PDB file of C-alpha atoms in Angstrom:
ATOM      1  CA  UNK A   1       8.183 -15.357   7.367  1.00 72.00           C
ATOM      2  CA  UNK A   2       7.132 -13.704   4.367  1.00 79.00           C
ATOM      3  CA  UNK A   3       9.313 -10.984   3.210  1.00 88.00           C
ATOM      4  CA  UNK A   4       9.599  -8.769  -0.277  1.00 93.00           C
ATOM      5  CA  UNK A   5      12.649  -7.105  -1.231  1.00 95.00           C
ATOM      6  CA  UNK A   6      13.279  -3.916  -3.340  1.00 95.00           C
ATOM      7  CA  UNK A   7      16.959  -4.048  -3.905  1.00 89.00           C
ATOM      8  CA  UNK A   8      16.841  -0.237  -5.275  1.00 90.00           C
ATOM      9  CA  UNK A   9      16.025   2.585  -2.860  1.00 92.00           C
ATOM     10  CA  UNK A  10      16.520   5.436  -5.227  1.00 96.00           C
ATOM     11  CA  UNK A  11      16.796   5.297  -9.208  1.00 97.00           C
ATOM     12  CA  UNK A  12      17.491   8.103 -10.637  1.00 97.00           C
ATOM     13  CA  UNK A  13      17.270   8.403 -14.995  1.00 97.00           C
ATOM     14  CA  UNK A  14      17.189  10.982 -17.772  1.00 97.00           C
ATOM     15  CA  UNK A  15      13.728  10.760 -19.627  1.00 97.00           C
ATOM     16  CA  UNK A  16      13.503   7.940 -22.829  1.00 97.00           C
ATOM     17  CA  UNK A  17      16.100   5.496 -20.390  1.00 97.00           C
ATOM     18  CA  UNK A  18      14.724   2.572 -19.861  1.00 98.00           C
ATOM     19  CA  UNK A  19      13.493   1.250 -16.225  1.00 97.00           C
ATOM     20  CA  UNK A  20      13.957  -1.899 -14.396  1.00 97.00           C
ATOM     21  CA  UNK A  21      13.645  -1.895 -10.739  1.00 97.00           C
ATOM     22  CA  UNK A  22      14.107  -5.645  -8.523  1.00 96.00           C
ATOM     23  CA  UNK A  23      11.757  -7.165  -6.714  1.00 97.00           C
ATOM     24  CA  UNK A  24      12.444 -10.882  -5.055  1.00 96.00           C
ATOM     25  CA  UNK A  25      10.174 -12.048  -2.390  1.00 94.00           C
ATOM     26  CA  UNK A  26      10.396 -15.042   0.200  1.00 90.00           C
ATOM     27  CA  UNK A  27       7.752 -17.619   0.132  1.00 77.00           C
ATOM     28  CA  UNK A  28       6.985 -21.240  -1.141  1.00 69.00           C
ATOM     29  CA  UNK A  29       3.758 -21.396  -2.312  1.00 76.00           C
ATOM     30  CA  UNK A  30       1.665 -19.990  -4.778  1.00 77.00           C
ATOM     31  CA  UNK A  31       1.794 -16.606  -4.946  1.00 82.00           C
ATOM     32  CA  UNK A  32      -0.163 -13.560  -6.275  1.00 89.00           C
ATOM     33  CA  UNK A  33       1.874 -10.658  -7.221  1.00 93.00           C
ATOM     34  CA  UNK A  34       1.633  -6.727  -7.570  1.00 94.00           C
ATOM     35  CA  UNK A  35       2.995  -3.389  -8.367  1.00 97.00           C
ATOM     36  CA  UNK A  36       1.799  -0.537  -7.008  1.00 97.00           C
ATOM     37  CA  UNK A  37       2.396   3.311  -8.218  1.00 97.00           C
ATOM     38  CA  UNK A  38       2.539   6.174  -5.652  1.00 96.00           C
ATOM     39  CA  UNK A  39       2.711   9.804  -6.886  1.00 96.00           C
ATOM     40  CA  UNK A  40       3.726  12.676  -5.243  1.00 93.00           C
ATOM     41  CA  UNK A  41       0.746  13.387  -2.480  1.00 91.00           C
ATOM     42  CA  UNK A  42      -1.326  10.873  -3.756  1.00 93.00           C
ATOM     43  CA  UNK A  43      -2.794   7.359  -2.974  1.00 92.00           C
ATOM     44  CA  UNK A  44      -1.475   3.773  -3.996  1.00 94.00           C
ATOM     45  CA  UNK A  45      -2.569   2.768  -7.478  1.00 95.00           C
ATOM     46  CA  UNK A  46      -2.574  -0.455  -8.693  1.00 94.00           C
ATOM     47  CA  UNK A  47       0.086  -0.502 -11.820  1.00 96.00           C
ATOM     48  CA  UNK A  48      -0.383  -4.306 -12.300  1.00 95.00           C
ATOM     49  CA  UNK A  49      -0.340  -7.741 -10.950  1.00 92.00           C
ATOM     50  CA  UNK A  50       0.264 -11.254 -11.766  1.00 92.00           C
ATOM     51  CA  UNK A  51      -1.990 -14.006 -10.191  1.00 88.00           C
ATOM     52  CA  UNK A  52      -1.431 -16.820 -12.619  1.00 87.00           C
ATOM     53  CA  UNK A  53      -0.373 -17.756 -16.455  1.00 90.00           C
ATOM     54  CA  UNK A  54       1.656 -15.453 -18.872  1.00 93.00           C
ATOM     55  CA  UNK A  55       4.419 -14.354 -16.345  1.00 94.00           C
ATOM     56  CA  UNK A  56       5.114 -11.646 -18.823  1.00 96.00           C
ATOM     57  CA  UNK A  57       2.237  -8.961 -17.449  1.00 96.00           C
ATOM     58  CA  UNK A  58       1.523  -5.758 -18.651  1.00 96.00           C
ATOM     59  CA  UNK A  59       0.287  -3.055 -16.909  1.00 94.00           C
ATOM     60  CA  UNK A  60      -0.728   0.752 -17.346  1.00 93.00           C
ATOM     61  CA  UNK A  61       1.501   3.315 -18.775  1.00 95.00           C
ATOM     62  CA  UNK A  62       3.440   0.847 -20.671  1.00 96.00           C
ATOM     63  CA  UNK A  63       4.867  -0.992 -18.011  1.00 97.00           C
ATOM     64  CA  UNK A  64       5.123  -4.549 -17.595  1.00 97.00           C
ATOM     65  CA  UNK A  65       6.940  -6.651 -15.369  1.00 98.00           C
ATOM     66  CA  UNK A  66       8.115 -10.596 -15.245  1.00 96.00           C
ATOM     67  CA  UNK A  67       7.851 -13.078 -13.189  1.00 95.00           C
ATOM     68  CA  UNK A  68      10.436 -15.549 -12.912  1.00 94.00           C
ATOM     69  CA  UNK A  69       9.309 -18.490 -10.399  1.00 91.00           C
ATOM     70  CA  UNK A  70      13.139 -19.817 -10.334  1.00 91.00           C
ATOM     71  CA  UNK A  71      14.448 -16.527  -9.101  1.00 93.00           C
ATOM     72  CA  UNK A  72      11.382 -15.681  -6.774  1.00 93.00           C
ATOM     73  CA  UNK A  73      11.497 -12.022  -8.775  1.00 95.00           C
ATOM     74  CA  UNK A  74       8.813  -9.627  -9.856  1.00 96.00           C
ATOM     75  CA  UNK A  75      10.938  -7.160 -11.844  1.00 97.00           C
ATOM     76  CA  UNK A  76       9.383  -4.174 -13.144  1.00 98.00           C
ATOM     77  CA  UNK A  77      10.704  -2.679 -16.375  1.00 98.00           C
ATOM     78  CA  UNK A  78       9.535   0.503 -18.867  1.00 98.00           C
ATOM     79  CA  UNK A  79      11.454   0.696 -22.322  1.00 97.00           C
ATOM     80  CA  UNK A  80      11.044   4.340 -22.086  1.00 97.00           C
ATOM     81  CA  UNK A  81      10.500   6.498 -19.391  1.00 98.00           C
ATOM     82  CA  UNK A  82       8.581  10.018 -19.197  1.00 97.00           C
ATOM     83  CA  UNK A  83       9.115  12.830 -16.482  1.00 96.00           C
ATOM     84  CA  UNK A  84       5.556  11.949 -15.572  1.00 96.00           C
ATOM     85  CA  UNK A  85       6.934   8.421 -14.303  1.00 97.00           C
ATOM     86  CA  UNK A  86       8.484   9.859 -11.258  1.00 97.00           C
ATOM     87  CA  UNK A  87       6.925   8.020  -8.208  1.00 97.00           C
ATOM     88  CA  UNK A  88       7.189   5.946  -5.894  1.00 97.00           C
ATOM     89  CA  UNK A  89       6.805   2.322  -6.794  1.00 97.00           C
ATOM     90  CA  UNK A  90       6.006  -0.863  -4.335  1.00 96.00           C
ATOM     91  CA  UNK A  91       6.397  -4.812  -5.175  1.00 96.00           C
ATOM     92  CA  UNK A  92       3.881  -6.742  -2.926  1.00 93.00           C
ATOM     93  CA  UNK A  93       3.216 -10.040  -2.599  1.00 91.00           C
ATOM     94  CA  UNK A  94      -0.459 -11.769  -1.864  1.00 86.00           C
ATOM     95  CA  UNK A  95      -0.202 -14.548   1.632  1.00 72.00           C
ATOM     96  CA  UNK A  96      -2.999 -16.891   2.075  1.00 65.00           C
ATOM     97  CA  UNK A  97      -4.126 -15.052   5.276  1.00 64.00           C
ATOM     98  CA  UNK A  98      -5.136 -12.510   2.853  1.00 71.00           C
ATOM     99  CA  UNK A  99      -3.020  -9.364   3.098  1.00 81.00           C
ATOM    100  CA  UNK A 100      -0.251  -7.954   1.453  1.00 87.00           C
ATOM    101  CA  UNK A 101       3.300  -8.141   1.963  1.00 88.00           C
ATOM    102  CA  UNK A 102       4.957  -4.252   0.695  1.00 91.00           C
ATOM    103  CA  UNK A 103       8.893  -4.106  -0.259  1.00 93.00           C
ATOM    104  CA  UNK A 104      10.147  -0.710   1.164  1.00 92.00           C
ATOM    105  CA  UNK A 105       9.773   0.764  -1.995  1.00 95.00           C
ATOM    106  CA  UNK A 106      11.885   2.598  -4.599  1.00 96.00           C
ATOM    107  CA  UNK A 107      11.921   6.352  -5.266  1.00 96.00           C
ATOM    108  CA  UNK A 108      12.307   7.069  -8.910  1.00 97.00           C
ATOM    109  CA  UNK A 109      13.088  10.537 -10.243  1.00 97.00           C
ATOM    110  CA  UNK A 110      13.249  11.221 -13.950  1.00 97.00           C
ATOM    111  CA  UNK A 111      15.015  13.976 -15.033  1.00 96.00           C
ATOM    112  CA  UNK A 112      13.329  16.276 -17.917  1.00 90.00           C
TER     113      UNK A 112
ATOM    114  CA  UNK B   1     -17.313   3.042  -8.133  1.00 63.00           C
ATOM    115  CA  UNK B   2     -16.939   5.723  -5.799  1.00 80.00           C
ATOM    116  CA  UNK B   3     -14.044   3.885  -4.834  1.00 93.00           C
ATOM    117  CA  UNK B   4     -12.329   3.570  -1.622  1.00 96.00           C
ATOM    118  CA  UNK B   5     -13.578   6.894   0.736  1.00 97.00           C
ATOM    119  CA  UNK B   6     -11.492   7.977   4.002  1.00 98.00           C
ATOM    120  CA  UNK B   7     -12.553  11.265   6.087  1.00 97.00           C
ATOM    121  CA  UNK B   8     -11.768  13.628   6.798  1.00 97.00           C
ATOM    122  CA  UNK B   9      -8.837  14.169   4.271  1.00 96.00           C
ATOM    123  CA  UNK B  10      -6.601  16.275   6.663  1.00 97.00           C
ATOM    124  CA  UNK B  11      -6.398  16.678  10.538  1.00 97.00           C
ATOM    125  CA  UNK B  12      -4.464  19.101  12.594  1.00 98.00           C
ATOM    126  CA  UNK B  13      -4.633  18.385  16.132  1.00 97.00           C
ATOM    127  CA  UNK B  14      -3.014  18.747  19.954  1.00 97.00           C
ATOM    128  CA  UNK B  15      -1.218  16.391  21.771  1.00 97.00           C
ATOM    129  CA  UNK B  16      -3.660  14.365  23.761  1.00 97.00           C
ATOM    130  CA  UNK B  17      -6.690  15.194  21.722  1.00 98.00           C
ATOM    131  CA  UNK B  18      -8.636  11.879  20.528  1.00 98.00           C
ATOM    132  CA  UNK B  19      -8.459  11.166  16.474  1.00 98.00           C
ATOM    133  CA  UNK B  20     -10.841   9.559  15.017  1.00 98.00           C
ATOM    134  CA  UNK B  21     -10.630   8.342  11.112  1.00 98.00           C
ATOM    135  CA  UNK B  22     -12.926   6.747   8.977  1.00 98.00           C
ATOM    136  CA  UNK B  23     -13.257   4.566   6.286  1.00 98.00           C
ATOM    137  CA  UNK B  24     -15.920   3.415   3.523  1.00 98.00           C
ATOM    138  CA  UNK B  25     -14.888   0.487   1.548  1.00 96.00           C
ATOM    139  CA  UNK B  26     -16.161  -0.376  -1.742  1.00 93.00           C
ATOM    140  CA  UNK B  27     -19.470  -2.034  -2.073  1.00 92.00           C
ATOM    141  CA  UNK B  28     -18.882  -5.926  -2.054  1.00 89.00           C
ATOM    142  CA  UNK B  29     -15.463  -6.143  -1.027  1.00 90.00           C
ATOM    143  CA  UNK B  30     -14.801  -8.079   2.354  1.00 89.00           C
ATOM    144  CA  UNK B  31     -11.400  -7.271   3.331  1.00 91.00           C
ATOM    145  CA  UNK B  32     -10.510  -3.798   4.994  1.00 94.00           C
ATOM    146  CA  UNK B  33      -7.058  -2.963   5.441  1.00 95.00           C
ATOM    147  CA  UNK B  34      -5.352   0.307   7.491  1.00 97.00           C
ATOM    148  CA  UNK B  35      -2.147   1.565   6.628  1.00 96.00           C
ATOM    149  CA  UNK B  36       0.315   4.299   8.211  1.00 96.00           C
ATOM    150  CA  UNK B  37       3.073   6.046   5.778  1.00 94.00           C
ATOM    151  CA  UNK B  38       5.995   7.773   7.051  1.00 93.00           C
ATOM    152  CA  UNK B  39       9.079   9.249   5.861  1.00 88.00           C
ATOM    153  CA  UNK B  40      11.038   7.048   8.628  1.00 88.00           C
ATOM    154  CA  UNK B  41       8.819   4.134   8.771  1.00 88.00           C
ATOM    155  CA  UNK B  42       7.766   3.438   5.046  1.00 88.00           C
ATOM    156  CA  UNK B  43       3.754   1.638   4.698  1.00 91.00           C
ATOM    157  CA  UNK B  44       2.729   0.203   7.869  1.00 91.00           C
ATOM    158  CA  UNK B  45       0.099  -2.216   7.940  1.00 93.00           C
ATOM    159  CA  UNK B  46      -2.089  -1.707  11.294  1.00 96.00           C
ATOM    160  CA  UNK B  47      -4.540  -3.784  11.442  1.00 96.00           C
ATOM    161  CA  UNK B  48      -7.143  -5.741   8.555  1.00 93.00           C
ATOM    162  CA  UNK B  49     -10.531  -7.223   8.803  1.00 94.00           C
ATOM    163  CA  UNK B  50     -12.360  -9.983   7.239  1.00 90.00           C
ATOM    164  CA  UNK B  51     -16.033  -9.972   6.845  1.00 91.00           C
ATOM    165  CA  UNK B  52     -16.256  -6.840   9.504  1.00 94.00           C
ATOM    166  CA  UNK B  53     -13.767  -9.819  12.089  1.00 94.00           C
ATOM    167  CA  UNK B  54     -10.315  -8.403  13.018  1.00 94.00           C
ATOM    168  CA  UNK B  55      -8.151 -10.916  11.811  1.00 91.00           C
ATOM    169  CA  UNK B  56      -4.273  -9.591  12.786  1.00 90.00           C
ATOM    170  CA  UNK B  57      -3.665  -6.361  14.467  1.00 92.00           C
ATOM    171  CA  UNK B  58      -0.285  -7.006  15.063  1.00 91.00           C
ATOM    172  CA  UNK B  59       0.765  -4.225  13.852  1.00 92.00           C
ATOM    173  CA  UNK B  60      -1.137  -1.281  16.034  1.00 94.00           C
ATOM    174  CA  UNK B  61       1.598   0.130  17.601  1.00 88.00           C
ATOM    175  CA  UNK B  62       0.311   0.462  21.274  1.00 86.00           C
ATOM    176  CA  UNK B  63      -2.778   0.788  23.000  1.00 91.00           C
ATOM    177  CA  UNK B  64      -3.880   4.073  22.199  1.00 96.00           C
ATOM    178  CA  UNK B  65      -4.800   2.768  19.041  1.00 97.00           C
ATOM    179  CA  UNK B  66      -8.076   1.016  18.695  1.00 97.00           C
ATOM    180  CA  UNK B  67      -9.821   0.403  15.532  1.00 98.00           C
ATOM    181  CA  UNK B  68     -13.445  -1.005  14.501  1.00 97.00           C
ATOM    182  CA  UNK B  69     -16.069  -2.301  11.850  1.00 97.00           C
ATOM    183  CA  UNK B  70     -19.093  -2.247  12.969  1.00 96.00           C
ATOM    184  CA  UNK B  71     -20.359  -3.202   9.621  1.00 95.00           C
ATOM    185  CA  UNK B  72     -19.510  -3.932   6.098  1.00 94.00           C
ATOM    186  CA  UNK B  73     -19.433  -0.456   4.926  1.00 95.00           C
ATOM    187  CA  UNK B  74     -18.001   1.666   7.482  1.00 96.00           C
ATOM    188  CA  UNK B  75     -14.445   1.437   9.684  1.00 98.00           C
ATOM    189  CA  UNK B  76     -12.934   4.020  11.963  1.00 98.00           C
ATOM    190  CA  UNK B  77      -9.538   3.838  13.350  1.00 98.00           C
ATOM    191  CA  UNK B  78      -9.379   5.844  16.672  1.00 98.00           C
ATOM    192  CA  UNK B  79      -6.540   7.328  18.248  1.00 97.00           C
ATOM    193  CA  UNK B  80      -6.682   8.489  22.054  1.00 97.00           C
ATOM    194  CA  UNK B  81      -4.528  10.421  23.304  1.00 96.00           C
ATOM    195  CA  UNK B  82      -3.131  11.511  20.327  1.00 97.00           C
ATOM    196  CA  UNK B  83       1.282  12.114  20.080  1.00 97.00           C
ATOM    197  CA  UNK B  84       3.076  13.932  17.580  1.00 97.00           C
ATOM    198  CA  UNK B  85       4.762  11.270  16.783  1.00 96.00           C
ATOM    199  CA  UNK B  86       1.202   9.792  15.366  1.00 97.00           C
ATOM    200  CA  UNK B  87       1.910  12.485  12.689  1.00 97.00           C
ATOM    201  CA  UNK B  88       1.457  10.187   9.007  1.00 97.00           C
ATOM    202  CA  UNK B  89      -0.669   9.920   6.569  1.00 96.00           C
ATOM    203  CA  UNK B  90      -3.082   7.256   7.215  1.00 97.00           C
ATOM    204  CA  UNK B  91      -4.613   4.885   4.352  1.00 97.00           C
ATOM    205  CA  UNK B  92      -7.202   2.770   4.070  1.00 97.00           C
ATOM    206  CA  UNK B  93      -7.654  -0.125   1.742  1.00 95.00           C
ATOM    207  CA  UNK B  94     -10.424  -2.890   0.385  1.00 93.00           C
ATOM    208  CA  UNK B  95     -10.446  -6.048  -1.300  1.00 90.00           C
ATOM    209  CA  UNK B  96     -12.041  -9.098  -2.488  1.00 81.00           C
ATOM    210  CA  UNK B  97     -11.815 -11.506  -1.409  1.00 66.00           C
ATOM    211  CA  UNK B  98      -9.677 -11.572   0.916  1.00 47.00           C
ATOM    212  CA  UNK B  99      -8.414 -15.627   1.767  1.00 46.00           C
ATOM    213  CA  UNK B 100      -5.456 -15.142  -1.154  1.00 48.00           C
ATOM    214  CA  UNK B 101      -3.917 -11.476  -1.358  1.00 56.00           C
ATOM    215  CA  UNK B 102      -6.440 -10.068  -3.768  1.00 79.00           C
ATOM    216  CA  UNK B 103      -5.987  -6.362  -5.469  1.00 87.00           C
ATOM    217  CA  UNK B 104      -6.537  -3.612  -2.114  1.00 91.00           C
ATOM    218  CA  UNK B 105      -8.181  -0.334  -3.231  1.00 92.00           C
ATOM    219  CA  UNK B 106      -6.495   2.113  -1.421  1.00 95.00           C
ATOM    220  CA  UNK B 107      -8.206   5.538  -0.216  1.00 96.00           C
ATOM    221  CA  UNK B 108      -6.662   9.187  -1.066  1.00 95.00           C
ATOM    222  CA  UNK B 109      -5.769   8.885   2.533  1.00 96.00           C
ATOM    223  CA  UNK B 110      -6.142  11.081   5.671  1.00 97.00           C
ATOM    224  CA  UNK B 111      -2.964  13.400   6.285  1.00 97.00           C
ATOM    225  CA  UNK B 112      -2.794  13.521  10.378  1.00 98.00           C
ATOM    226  CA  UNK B 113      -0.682  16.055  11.930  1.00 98.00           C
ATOM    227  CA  UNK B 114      -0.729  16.222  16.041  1.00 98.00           C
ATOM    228  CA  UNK B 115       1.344  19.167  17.116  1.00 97.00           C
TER     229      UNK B 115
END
């Protein structure tokens, strides 16, 4: 069965570290993949998503993540990070039967 | 876009009341989606539709969960009797199209406590 993994379940950084949180997901086809954004209260947002050719993709807010067929891995990274980053962030992967696979997510706090 | 629109946005009931949420997707898209989010439990999908068809509701977690789309625009998700352990906030999302994981809208969500 499908499955995504986010090996982080809390990250915790100062403000101006960089970010890079894991994301490797089981499956052997072709595959559309996403990151998703939850702030504090609020809704799922799409941050960005990969369907098919640069595997470098860049998102919103200056994030961008890469996707590395070999290693099944959607990692997401930020050079920089801001207080405003703090979230909640989701890897999902796309199945043919048209839903979406969610990792259990990873809580990041950034410190002011 | 109005974008993805759940009502209402917070309910407080009583154990063993009936729930009843509901859902307006974006125009054109043809996959709904329901979600439950949880402190314990993380997202949950529930249940998604195709073209207005259930496709897997697998994960409605017992019979006093129903949901429906009558039509292409409008989905409810009932619950009867309500627990307090039914206490989440509930999402709904949209997408098109739905045959290969496309981007899901999600909703602001409806915040659901049963007391």
């Amino acid at each position: 069965a499908q499955s995504v993994s986010q090996h982080n379940h809390h990250v915790i950084l100062s403000e101006a570290a960089s970010l890079e949180l894991g994301c490797n997901y089981s499956y052997g086809g072709t595959v559309n993949l996403f990151w998703y954004v939850q702030y504090p209260g609020q809704h799922l947002q799409l941050l960005l998503k990969y369907f098919s050719g640069d595997p470098l993709v860049k998102g919103i807010k200056g994030f961008e993540a890469e996707f590395i067929k070999s290693k099944f891995s959607f990692n997401l990274r930020k050079p920089s990070v801001q207080w405003s980053d703090t979230a909640e962030y989701f890897c999902a992967v796309g199945n043919q039967g048209g839903k979406l696979i969610f990792g259990q997510g990873t809580e990041l706090s950034v410190k002011p | 876009d109005a974008g993805v629109i759940q009502s209402p946005r917070h309910e407080v009931t009583e154990m063993g009341q009936e729930v009843t949420l509901r859902c307006k997707p974006i125009s054109g898209h043809n996959s709904l989606f329901w979600y439950r989010q949880t402190m314990m439990r993380g997202l949950e999908l529930l249940i998604y539709f195709n073209n207005n068809v259930p496709i897997d509701d697998s994960g409605m977690p017992e019979d006093r969960f129903s949901a429906k789309m009558p039509n292409a625009s409008f989905s409810t998700l009932k619950i009867q009797p309500s627990e307090p352990r039914d206490s989440a906030v509930y999402f709904c999302a949209s997408s098109y199209p739905g045959t290969s994981g496309g981007t899901q809208y999600f909703g602001p969500g409806t915040r659901l406590l049963v007391l």
